Short mmCIF file of C-alpha atoms in Angstrom, two decimals:
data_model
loop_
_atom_site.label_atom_id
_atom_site.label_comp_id
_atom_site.label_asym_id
_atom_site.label_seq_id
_atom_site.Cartn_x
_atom_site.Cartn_y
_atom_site.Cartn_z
CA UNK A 166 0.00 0.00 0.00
CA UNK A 167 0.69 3.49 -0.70
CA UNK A 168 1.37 5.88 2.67
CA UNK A 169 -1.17 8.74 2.21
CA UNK A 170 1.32 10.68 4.54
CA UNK A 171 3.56 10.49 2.04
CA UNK A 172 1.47 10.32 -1.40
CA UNK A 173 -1.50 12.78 -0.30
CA UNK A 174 -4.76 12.23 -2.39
CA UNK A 175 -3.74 13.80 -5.98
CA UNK A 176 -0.39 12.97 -6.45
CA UNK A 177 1.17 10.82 -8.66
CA UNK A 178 3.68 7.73 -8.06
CA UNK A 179 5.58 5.02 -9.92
CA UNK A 180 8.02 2.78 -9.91
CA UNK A 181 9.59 3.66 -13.45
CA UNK A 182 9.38 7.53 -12.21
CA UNK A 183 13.24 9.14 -11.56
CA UNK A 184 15.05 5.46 -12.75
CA UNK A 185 18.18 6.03 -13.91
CA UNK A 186 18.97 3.90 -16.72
CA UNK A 187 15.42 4.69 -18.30
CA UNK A 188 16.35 8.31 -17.85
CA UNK A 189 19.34 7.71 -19.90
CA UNK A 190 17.87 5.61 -22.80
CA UNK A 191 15.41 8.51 -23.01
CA UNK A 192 18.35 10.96 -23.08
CA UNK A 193 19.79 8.79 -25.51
CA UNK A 194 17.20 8.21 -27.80
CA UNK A 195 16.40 12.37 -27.90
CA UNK A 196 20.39 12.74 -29.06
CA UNK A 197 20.14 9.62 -31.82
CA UNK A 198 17.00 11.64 -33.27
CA UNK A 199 19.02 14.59 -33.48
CA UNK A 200 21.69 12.78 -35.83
CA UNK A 201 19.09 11.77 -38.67
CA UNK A 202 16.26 13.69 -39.85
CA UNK A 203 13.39 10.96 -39.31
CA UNK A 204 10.82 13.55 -40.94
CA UNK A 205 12.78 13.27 -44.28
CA UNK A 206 14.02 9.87 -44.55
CA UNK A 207 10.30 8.54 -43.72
CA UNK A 208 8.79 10.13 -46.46
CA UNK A 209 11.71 9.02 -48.64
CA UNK A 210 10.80 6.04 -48.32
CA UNK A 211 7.66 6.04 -48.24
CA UNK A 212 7.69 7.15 -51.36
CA UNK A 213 9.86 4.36 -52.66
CA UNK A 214 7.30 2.27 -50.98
CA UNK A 215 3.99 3.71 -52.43
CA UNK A 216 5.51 3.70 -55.83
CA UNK A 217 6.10 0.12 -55.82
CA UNK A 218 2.66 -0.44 -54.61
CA UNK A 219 1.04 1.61 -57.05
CA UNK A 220 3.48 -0.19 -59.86
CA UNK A 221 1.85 -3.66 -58.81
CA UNK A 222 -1.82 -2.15 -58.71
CA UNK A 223 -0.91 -1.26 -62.78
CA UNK A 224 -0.25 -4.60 -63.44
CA UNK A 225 -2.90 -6.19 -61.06
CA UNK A 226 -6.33 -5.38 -61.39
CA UNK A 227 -7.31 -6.75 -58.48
CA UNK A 228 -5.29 -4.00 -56.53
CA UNK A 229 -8.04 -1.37 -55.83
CA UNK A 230 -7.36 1.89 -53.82
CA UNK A 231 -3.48 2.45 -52.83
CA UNK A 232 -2.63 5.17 -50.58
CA UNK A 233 -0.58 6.48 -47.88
CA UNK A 234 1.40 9.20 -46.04
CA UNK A 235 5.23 8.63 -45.28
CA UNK A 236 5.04 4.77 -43.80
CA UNK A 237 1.76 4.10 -43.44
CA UNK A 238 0.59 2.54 -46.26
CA UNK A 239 -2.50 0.56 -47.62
CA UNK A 240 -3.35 -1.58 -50.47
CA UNK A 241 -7.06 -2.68 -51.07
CA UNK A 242 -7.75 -6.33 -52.20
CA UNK A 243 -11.04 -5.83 -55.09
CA UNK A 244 -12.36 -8.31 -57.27
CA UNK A 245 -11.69 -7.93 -60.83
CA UNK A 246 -13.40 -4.69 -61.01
CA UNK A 247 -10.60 -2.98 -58.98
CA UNK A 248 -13.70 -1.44 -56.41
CA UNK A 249 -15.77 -4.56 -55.13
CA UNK A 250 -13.93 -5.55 -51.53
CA UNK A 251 -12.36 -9.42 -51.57
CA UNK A 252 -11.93 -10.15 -48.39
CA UNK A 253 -12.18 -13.88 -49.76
CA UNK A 254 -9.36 -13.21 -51.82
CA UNK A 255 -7.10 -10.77 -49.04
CA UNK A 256 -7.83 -14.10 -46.82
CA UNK A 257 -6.27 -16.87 -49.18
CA UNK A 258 -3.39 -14.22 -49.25
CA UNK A 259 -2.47 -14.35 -45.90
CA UNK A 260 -2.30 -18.32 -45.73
CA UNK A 261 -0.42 -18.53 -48.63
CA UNK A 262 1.77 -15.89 -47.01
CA UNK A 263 2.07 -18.08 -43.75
CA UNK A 264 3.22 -21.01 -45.44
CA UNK A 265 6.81 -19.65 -45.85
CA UNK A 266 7.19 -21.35 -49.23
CA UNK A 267 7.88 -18.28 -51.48
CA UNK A 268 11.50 -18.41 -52.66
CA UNK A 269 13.40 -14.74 -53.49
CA UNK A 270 17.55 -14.97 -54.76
CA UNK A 271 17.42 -18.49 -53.55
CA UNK A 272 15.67 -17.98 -49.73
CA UNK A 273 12.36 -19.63 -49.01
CA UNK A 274 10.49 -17.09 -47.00
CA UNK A 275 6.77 -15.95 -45.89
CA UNK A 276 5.18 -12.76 -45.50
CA UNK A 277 3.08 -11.71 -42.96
CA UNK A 278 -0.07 -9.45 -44.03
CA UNK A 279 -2.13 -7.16 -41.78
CA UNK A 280 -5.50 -6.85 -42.81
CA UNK A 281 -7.96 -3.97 -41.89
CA UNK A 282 -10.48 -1.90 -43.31
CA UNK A 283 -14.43 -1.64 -43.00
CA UNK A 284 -14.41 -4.79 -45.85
CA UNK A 285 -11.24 -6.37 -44.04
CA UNK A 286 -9.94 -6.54 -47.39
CA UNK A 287 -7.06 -3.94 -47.11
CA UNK A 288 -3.45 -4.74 -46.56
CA UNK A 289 -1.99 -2.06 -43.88
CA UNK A 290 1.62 -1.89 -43.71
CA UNK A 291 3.35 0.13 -41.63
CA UNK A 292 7.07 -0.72 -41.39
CA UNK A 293 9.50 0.12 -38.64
CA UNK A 294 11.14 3.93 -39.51
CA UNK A 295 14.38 2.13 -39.99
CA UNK A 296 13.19 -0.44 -42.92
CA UNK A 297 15.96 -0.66 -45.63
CA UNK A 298 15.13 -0.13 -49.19
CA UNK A 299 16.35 -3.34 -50.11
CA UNK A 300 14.27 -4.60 -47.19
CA UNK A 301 11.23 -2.38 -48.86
CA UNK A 302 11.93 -3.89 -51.78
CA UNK A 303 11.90 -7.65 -50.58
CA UNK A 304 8.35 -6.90 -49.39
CA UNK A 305 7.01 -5.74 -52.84
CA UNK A 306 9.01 -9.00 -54.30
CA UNK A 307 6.89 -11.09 -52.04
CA UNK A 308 3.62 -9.14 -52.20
CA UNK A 309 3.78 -9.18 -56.15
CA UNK A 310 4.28 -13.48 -55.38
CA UNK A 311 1.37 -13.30 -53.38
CA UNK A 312 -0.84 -11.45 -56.19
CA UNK A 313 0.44 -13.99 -59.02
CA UNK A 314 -0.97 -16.94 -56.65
CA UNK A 315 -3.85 -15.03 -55.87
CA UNK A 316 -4.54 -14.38 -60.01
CA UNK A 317 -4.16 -17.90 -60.75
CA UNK A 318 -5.85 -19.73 -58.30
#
């Protein structure tokens, strides 16, 4: 128990409050945002990101709406049409995505897909700030996989 003597009604206590070493990874983290401007490099990529989206949704047609700001992105799974929500379709995705089987410069690997929208039929992707573009890249390799098997089921 807390001692109201101590803590009066209204104030505020916690054991993280005044810790040293989490004092100093905040401190730290503050001077490593300092060295790189986050604000510039995230919409860099993003960028690089959204145009390799919106270069699959060209040669997909069941790719409907792709959008986003800086890293957070989204890619809508449509029927044919490009506008009717396939959640059916979003949903074999993601198991074939599970199954690890897809093979890029020789690797077998998997992709994990988060799904939201009102339809759950949109892909939501929103990448640690520190993603690589060859990393950014693997992840269209792999999503453009995922749309082939999807196409030819």
């Amino acid at each position: 128990m807390i001692n109201p003597k101590i803590f009066p009604p209204g104030s505020t206590h916690s054991t993280f409050a005044s810790n040293p070493l989490g004092t100093a990874v905040g401190l730290e983290m503050f001077k490593m945002t300092n060295e790189v401007d986050y604000g510039a490099m995230v919409m860099a990529k993003g960028k690089f990101f959204l145009e390799g989206l919106r270069d699959l949704q060209k040669r997909f047609p069941i790719i409907g709406d792709v959008d986003g700001l800086g890293l957070a992105l989204r890619c809508e799974i449509c029927g044919p049409d490009g506008f009717t929500p396939d959640k059916a379709t979003l949903d074999y995705m993601v198991e074939e995505g599970m199954k690890g089987d897809m093979v890029v410069d020789g690797r077998k690997l998997g992709l994990i897909l988060d799904v939201g929208g009102y339809y759950k039929n949109v892909i939501t992707l929103a990448p640690s700030l520190e993603i690589s573009y060859p990393e950014i890249e693997l992840g269209l390799k792999l999503l453009e996989q995922l749309l082939v098997r999807a196409t030819n089921r």
